[in-house]
Coordinates of C-alpha atoms in Angstrom, one line a residue:
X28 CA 1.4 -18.4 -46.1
X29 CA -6.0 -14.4 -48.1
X30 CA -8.6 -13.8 -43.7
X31 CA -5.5 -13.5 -46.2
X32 CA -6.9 -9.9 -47.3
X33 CA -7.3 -9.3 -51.3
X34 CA -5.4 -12.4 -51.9
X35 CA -6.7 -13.1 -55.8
X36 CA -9.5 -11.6 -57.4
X37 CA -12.9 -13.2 -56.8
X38 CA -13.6 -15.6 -59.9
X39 CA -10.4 -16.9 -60.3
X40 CA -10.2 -20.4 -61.8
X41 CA -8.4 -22.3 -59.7
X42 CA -6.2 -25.3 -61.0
X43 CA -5.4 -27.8 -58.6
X44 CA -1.1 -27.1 -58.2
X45 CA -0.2 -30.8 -59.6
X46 CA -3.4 -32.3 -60.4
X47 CA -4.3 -30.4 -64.0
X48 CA -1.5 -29.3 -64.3
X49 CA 0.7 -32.8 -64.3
X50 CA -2.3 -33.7 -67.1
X51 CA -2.1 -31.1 -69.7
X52 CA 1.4 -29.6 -70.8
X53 CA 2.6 -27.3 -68.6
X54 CA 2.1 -23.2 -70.0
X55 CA 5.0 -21.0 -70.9
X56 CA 6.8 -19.4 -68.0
X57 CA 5.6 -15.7 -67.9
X58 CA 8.9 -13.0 -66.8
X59 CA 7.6 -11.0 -64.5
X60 CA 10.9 -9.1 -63.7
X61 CA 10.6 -6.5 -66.2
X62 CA 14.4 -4.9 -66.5
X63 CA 13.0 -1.6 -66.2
X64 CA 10.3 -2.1 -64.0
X65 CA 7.2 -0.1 -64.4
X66 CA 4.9 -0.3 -61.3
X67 CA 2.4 1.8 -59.6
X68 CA 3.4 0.8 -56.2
X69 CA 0.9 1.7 -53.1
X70 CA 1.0 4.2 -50.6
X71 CA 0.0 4.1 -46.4
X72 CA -3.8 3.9 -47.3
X73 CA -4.0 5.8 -43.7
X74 CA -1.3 7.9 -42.8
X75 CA -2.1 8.4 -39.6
X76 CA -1.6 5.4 -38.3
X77 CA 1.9 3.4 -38.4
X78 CA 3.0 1.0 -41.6
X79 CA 4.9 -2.4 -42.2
X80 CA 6.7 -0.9 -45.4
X81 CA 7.4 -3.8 -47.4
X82 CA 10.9 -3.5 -49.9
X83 CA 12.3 -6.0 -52.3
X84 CA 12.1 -8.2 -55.3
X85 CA 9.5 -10.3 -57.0
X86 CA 9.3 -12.9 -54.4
X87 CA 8.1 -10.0 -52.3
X88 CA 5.5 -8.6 -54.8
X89 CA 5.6 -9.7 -58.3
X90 CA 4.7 -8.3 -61.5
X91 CA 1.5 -6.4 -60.9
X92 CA 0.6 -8.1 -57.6
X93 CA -2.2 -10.1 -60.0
X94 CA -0.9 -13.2 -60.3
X95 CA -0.9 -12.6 -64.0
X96 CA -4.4 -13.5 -64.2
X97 CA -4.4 -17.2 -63.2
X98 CA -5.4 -17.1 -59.9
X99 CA -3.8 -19.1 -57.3
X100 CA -1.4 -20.8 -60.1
X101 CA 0.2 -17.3 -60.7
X102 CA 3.2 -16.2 -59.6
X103 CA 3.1 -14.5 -56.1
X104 CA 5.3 -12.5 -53.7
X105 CA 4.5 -13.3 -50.1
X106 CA 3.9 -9.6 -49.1
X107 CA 0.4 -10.1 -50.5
X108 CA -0.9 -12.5 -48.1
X109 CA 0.7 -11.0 -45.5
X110 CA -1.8 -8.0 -45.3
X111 CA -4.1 -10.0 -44.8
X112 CA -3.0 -11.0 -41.0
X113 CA -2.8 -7.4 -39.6
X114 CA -5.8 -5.0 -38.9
X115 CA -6.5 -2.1 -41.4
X116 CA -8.2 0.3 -38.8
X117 CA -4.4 -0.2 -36.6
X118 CA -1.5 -0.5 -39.3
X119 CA -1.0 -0.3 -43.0
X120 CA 0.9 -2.9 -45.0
X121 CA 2.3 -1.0 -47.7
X122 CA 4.4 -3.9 -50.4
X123 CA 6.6 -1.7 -52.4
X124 CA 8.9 -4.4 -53.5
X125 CA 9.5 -4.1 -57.4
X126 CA 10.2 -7.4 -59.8
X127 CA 13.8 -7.6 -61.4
X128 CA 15.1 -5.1 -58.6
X129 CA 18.7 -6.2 -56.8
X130 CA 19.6 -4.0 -53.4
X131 CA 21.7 -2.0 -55.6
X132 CA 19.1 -1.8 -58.2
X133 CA 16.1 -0.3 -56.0
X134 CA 18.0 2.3 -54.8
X135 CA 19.2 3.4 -58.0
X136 CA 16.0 3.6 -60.2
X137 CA 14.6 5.7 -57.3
X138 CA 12.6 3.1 -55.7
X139 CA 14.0 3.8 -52.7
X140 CA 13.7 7.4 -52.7
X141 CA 10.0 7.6 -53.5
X142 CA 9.4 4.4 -50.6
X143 CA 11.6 6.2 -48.0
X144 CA 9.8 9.5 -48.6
X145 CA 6.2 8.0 -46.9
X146 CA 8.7 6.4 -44.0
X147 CA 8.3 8.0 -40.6
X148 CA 8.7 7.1 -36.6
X149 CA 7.3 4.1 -35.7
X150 CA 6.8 2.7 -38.9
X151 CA 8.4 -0.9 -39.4
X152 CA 10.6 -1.5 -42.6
X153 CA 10.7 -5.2 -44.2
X154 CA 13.4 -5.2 -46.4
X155 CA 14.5 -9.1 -48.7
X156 CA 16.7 -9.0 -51.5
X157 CA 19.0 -11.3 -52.6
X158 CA 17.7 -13.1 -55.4
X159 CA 18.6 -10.7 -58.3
X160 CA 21.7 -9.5 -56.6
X161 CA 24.1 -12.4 -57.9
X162 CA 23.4 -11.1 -61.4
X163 CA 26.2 -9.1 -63.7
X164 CA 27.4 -5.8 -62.4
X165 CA 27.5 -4.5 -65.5
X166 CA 25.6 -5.3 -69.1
X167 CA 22.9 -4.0 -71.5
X168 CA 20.3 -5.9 -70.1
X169 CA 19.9 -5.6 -66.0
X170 CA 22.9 -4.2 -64.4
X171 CA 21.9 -5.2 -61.1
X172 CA 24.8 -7.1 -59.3
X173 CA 26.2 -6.1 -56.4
X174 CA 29.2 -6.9 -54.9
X175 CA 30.0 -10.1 -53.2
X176 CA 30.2 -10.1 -49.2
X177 CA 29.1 -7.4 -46.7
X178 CA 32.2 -5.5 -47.1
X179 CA 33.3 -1.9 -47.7
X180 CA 34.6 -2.7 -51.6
X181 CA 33.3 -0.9 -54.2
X182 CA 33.6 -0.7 -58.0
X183 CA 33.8 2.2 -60.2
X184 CA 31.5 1.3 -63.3
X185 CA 30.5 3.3 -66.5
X186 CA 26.9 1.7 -66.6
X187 CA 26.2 0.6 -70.2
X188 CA 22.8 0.4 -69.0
X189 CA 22.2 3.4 -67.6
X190 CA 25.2 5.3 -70.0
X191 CA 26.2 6.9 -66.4
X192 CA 29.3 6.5 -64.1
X193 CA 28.1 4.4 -60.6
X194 CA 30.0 3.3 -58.3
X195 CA 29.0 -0.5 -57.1
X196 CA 29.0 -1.5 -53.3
X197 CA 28.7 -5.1 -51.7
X198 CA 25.2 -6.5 -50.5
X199 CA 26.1 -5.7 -47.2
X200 CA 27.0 -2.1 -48.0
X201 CA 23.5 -1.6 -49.4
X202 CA 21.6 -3.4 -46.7
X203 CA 22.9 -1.1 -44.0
X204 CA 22.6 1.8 -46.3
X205 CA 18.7 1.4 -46.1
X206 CA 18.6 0.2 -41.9
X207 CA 20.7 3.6 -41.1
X208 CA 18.1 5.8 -43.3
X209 CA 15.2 3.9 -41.8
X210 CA 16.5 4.6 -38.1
X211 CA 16.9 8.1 -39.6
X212 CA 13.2 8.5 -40.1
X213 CA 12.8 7.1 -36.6
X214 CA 11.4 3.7 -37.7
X215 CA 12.5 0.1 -37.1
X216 CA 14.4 -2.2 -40.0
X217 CA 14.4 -5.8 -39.8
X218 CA 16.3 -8.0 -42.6
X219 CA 14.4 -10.6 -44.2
X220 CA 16.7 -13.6 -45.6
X221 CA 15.0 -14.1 -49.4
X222 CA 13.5 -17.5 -49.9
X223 CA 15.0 -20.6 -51.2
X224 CA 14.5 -22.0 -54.4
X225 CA 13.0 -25.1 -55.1
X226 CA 16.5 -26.8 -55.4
X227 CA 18.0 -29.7 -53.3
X228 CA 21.1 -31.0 -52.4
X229 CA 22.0 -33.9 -54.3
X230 CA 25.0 -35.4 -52.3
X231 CA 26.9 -35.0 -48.9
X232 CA 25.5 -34.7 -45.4
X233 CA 22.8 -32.8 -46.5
X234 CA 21.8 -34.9 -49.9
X235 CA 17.8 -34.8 -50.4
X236 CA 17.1 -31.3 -48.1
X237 CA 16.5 -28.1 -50.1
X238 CA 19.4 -26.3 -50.6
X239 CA 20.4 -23.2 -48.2
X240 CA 22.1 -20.0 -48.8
X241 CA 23.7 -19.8 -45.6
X242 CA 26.9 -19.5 -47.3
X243 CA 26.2 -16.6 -49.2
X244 CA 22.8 -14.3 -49.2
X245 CA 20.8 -15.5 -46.3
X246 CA 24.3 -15.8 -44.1
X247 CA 25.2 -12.1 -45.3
X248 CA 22.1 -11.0 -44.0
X249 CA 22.0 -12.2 -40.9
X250 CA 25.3 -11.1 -40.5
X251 CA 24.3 -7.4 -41.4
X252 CA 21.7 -7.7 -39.1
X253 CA 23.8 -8.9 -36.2
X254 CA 26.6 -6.1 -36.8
X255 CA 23.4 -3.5 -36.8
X256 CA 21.6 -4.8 -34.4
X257 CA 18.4 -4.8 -35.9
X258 CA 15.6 -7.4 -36.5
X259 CA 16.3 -10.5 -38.3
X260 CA 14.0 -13.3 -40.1
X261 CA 15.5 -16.3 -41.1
X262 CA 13.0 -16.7 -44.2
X263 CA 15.5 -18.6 -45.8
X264 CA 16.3 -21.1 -42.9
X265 CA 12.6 -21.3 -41.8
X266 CA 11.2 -21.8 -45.5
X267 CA 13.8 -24.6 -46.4
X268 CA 13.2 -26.6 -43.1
X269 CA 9.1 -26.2 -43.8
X270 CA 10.0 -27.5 -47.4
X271 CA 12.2 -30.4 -45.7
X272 CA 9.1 -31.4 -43.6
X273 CA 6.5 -31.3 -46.3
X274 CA 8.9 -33.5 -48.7
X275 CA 9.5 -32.9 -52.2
X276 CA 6.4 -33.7 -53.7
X277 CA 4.5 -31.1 -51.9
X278 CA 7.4 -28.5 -52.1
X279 CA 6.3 -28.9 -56.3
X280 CA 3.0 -27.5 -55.3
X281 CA 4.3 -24.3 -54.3
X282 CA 5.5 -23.1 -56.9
X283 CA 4.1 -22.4 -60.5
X284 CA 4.0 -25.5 -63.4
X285 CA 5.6 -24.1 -66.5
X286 CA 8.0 -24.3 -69.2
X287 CA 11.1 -23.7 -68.3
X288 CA 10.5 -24.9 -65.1
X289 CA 10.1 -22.3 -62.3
X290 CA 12.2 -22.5 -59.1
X291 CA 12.4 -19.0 -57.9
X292 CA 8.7 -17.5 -57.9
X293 CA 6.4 -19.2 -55.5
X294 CA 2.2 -19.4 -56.6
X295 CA -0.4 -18.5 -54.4
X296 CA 0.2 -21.4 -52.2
X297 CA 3.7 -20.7 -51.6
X298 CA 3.3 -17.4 -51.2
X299 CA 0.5 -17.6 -48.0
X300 CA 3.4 -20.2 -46.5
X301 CA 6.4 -17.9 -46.6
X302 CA 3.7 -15.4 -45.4
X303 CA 2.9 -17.0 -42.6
X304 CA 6.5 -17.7 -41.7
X305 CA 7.4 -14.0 -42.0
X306 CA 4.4 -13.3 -39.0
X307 CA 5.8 -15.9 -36.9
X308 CA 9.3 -14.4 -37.7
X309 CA 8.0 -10.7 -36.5
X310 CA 6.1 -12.2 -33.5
X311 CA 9.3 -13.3 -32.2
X312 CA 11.0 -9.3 -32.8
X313 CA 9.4 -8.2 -29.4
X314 CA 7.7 -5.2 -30.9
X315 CA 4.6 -5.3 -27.8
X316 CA 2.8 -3.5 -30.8
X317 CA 2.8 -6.6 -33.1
X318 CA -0.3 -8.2 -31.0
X319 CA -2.6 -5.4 -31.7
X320 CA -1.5 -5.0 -35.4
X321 CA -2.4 -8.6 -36.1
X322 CA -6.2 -9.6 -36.2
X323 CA -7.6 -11.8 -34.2
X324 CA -7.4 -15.0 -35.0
X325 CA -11.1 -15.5 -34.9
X326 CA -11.6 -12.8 -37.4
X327 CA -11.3 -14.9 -40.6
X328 CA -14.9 -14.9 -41.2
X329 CA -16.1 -12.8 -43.6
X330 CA -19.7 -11.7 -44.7
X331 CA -20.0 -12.1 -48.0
X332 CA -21.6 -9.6 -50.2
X333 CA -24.7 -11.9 -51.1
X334 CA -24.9 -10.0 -54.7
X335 CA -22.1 -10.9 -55.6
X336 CA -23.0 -14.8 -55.1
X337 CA -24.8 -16.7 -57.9
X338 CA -27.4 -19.0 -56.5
X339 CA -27.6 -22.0 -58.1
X340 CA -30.4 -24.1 -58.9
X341 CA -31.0 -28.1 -59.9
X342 CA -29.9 -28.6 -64.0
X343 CA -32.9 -31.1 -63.8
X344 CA -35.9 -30.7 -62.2
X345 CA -36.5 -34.8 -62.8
X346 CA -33.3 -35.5 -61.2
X347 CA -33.2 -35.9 -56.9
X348 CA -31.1 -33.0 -56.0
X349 CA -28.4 -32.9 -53.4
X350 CA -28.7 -29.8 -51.7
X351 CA -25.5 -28.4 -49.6
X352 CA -25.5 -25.4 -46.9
X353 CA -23.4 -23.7 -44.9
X354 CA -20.8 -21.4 -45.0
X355 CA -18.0 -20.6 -46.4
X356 CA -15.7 -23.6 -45.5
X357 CA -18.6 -25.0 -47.8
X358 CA -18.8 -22.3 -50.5
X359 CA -16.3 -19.7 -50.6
X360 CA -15.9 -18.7 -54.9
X361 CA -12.1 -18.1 -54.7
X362 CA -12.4 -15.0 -52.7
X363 CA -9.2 -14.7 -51.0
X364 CA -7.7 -17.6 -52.0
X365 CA -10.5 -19.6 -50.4
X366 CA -12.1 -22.8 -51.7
X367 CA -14.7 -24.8 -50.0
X368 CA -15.4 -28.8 -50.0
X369 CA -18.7 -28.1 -51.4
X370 CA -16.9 -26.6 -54.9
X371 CA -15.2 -29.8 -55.4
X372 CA -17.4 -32.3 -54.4
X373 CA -19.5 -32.8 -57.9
X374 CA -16.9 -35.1 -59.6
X375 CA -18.0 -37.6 -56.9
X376 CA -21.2 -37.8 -58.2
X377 CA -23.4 -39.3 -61.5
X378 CA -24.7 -35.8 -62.9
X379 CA -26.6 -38.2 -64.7
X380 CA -28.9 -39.5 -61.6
X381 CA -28.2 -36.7 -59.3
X382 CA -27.9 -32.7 -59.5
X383 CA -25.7 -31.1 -57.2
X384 CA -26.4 -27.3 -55.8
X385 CA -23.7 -25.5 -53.2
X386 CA -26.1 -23.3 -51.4
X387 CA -23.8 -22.2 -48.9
X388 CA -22.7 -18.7 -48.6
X389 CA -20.0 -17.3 -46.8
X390 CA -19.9 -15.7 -43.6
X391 CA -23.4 -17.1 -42.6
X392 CA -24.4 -18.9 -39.5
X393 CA -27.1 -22.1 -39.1
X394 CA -29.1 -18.4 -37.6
X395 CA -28.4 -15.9 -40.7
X396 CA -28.6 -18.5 -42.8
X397 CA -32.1 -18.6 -41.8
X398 CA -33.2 -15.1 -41.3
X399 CA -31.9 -13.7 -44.6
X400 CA -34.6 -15.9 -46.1
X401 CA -31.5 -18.4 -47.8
X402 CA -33.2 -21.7 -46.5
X403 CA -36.6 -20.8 -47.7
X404 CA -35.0 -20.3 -50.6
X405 CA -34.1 -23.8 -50.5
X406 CA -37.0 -24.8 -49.5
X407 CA -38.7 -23.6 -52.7
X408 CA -36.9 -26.2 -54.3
X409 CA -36.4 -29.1 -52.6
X410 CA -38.4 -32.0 -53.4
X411 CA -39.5 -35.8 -52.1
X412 CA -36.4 -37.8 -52.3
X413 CA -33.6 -34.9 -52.2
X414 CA -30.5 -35.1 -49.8
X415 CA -29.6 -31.9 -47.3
X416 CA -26.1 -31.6 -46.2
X417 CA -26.1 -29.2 -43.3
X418 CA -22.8 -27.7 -41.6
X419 CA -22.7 -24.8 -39.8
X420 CA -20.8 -23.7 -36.4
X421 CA -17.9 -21.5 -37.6
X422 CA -19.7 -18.2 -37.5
X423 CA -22.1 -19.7 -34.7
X424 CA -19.6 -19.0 -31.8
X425 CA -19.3 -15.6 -29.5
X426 CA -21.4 -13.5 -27.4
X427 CA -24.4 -12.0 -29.2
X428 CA -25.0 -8.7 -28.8
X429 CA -20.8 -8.0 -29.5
X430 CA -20.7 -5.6 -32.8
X431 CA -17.1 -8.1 -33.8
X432 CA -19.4 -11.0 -34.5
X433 CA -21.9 -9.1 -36.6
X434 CA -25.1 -10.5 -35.6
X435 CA -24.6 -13.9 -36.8
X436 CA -23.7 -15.8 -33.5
X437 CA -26.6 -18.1 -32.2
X438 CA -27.2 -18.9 -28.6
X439 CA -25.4 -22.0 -27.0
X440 CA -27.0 -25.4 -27.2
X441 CA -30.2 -27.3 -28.3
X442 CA -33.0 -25.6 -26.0
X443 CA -35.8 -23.2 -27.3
X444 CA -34.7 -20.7 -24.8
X445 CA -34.0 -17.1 -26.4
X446 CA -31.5 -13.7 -26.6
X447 CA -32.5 -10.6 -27.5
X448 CA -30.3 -8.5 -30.4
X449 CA -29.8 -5.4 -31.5
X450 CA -29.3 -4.9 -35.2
X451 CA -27.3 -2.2 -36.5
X452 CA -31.0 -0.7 -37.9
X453 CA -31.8 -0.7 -34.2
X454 CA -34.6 -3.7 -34.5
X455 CA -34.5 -6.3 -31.7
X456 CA -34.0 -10.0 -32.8
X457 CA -34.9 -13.0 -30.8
X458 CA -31.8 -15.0 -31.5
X459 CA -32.5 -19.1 -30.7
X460 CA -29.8 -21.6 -29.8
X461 CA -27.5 -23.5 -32.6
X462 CA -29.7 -26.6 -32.1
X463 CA -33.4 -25.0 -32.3
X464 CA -32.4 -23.3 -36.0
X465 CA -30.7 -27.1 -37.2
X466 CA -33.9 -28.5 -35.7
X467 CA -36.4 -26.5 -37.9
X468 CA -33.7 -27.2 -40.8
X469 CA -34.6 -31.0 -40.2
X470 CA -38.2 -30.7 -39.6
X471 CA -39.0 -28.6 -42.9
X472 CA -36.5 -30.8 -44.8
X473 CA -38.2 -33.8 -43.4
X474 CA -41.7 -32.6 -44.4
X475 CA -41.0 -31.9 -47.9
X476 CA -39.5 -35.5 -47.7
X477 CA -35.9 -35.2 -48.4
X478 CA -33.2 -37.0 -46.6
X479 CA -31.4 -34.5 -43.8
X480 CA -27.5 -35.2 -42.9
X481 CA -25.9 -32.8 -40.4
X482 CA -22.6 -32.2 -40.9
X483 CA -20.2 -31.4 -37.8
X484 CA -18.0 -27.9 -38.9
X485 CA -14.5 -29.3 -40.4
X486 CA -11.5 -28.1 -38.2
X487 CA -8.7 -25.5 -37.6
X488 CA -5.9 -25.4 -39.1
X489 CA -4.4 -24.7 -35.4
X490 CA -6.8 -27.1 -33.6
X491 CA -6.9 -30.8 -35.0
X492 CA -3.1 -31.9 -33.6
X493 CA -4.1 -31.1 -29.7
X494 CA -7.6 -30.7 -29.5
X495 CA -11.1 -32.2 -30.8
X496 CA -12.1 -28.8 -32.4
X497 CA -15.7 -28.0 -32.5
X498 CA -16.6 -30.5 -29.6
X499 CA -19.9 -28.1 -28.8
X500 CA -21.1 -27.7 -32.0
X501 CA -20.7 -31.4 -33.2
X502 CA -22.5 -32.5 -29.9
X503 CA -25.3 -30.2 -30.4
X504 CA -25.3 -31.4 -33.7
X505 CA -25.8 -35.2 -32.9
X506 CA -28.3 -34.4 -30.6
X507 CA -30.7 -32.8 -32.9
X508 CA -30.1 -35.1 -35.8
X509 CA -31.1 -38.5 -33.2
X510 CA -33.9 -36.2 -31.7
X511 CA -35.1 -35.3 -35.4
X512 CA -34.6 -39.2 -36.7
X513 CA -31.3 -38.1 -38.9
X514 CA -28.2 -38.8 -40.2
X515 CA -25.1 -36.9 -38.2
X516 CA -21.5 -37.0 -39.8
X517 CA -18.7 -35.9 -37.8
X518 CA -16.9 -34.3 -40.4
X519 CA -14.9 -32.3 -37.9
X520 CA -13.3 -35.5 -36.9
X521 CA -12.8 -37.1 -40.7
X522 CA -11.3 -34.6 -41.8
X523 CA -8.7 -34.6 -38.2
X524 CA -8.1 -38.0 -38.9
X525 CA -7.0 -37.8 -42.5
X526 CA -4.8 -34.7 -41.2
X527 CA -3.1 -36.8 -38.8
X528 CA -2.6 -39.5 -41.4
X529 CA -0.3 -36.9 -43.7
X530 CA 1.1 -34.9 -40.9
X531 CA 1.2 -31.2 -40.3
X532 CA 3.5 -29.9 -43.1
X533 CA 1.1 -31.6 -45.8
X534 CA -2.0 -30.2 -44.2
X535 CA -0.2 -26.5 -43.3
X536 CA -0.3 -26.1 -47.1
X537 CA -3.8 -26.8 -47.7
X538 CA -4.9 -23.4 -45.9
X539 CA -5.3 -19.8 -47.9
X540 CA -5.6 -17.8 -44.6
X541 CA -4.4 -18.5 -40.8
X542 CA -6.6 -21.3 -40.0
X543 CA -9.9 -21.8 -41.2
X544 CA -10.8 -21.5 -45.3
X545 CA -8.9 -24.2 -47.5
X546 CA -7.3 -23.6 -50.9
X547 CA -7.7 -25.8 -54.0
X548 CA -6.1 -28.6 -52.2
X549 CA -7.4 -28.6 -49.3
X550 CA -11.0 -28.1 -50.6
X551 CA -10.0 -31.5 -52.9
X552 CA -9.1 -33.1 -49.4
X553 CA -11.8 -32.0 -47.0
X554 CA -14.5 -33.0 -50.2
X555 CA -13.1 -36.8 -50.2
X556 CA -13.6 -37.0 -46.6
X557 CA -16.9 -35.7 -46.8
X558 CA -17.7 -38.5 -49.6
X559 CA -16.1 -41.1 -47.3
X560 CA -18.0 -39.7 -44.4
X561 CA -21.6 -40.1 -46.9
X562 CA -20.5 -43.5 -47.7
X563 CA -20.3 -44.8 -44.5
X564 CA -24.0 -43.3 -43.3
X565 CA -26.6 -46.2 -41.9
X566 CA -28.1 -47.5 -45.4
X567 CA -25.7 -45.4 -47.4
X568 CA -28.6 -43.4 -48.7
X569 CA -26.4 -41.9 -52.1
X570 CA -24.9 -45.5 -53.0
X571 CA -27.0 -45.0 -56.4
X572 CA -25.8 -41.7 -57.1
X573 CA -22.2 -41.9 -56.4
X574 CA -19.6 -41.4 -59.5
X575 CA -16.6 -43.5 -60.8
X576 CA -14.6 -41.3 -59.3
X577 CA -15.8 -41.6 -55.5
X578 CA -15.1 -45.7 -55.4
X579 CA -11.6 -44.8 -54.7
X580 CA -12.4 -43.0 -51.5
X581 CA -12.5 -44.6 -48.2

């Protein structure tokens, strides 16, 4: 459920969902469904090309689309990580949803009016409400309620609200009010069933699964969408069987820890789920375009603006120093969402006896890495008795010479053979195979007298159940570190094996994008399998410099 786009801001601070947050006392809820909500929504940042229009409540977009300044343990509407899976220079995604808004309620404070206005053929309309539609039809504070059912009742209302005379329609009514005006404009609806909340049943056949609303919103519509014949996601079902799966525990992790407790808003975790439930929903539509609206799924790696990166540097010159590099499975800041293993990997160690520097930076290659001058850099300050933890291989992969893979893909194998580049300056570049730039990582390592480990790349999200991911790049990487006299963790396959220990629907929330950058948790996850995977090296080289914390780790 950010690759995810602009997913949270870059600097967040990140809390991890249950961890912190089960230690201290939980903050105040924040309302983010203003009654008279005042947004600047966004417009088709390209009108010439087609748009998902996004229309609903603040499970869609809340607030401000900010997560009120707490980064991933906000509150989040799943239309924010969905941009993030479709191509800019193809489609917009346009999230117009509005906090505190019913069906009734976004038509009638003009919402609707100003959204279908930037509608037009072949534009595809999201529309999921629900949540606020079971409140009062009429009062001084929201006046949102529609009507129960998908019938053709209606209620004539002097709206205390509003001081003005309405008359009220059912859910139904309203949903096919918006699917015929979207056909109108020549574009496609599909109804979105809005997600459960973080209830269960407590008795009957069903005691223990997360409650449904089959009987009520999510059955009404499906039911609307069925008698219009027009797309239909199943949010509702296909959220609450993913929360079934995972089990309560992680289901708590989705969704913001305050006071009182929140079981309608989602965070940044549950957001990117329901996200990636609603692309699997609109694969399934049949619209051919869909494939060339979404990215490819090998375009999740970014390249980092390096000024916006602070390098770090040893606290204590005295101190050995273990030195990490990579990219940004490693290191990734909170851009996007993203957290690598390398940002939560310190705790496991005595800052007392050791210092520990992330040099990683994201979108790099073991070849970019190298000729943007980042490991001489490191270089400058590594010392006798330091320790190198080297993992490349996710931005290694394609064909040189393709614009997609922006210079950063190295040539196959270990063998000094070369391929000529062309940088977008027009220079040429002898680019060197994967194993010839981790070789010269060992070999200047080894003669400034540090310690060398090369780590294979940790897996896909889509690749650890069927596959050994990375088979290539961890072979290449064994053979280097015997022929160099080093040590060689296969990372790749600790980290598969503690997925396949906690199954799929634990290990599908610890993603911030599609398949390759981790969030909090997963960062939390991958790091104790890297510390496992240290620990178990010939000689155990860091025993003296491991923390309280890592004894626990196996």
């Amino acid at each position: 459920m950010s690759y995810l786009g602009t997913l949270i801001r870059a600097g967040a601070m990140l809390l991890l969902a249950c961890g912190l947050a089960q230690a201290q006392t939980p903050p105040a809820a924040v309302n983010t469904d203003p009654a008279r909500a005042q947004v600047v929504l966004p417009e088709p940042a390209n009108p010439a090309l087609p748009s998902i229009i996004l229309i609903g409540d603040s499970t869609v977009r809340n607030g401000h689309d900010d997560g009120q300044g707490k980064g991933q343990d906000g509150q989040w509407g799943w239309g924010n990580p969905l941009a993030a899976y479709f191509d800019p220079a193809r489609v917009n995604v346009v999230n117009r949803a509005v906090g505190g808004l019913s069906s009734r309620t976004y038509i009638t404070s003009g919402h609707w009016e100003r959204s279908l206005a930037l509608v037009k053929a072949g534009d595809i309309v999201l529309m999921q409400f629900g949540h606020n539609d079971a409140g009062p039809v009429n009062d001084d504070k929201r006046a949102r309620g529609t009507l129960r059912g998908i019938g053709d009742a209606s209620q004539d209302i002097d709206n205390i609200l509003t001081g003005k005379r309405e008359t009220v329609h059912s859910y139904g009514w309203y949903l096919r009010k918006f699917i015929a005006e979207i056909r109108a404009k020549g574009a496609t609806p599909v109804v979105v069933s809005l997600i459960p909340r973080k209830a269960w049943n407590e008795e009957g056949p069903d005691a223990g699964k997360v409650r449904r609303n089959k009987g009520d919103y999510a059955g009404w519509a499906e039911q609307v969408a069925r008698q219009e014949k027009t797309g239909f996601i199943d949010l509702n079902e296909m959220a609450a069987r993913r929360y079934d799966e995972m089990g309560r525990e992680a289901v708590l992790k989705m969704f913001p820890a305050s006071v009182p407790e929140e079981r309608i808003h989602t965070n940044w975790a549950g957001a990117a789920l329901n996200a990636q439930l609603v692309v699997a929903g609109l694969k399934t539509l049949g619209d051919p375009r869909m494939n060339a609206f979404l990215k490819p799924v090998e375009d999740v790696r970014p390249v980092v603006d390096a000024r916006t990166v602070r390098e770090e540097a040893p606290r204590d010159a005295r101190l050995p120093t273990l030195f990490l590099v990579g990219d940004s499975t490693v290191r990734s800041g909170g851009q996007n969402g993203a957290i690598g293993w390398g940002e939560r990997i310190a705790p496991y160690f005595d800052t007392r006896r050791i210092n520990v520097v992330n040099a990683a930076i994201g979108g790099r290659s073991s070849r970019t890495f190298f000729t943007e001058g980042r490991w001489e850099r490191v270089l400058g300050q590594l010392k006798a008795g330091d320790i190198v933890v080297i993992q490349f291989g996710h931005n290694d992969g394609g064909r040189i010479g393709d614009p997609a893979n922006k210079n950063r893909a190295s040539a196959p194998g270990i063998g000094p053979e070369t391929v000529e580049d062309t940088r977008p300056d027009g220079s040429k570049e002898r680019v060197h195979s994967f194993g010839w730039y981790m070789a010269r990582y060992v070999a200047d390592a080894k003669a400034r007298g540090a310690t060398v480990v090369i780590a294979a790349p940790i897996p896909h999200r889509d690749k650890w159940q069927q596959e050994r991911d990375f088979a290539n790049f961890a072979e290449w990487g064994r053979q280097v570190a015997q022929a160099g006299s080093v040590h060689f963790m296969d990372l790749t396959m600790l980290v598969t094996e503690g997925y396949r220990a906690i199954g799929p629907a634990r290990v599908d929330t610890f993603f911030s994008d599609a398949r390759t950058h981790t969030n909090a948790d997963g960062a939390e996850f991958n790091a104790q399998r890297v510390v496992a995977g240290l620990k178990a090296l010939p000689g155990n080289p860091l025993r003296a410099y491991f923390s309280d914390q890592a004894a626990g780790v196996q």
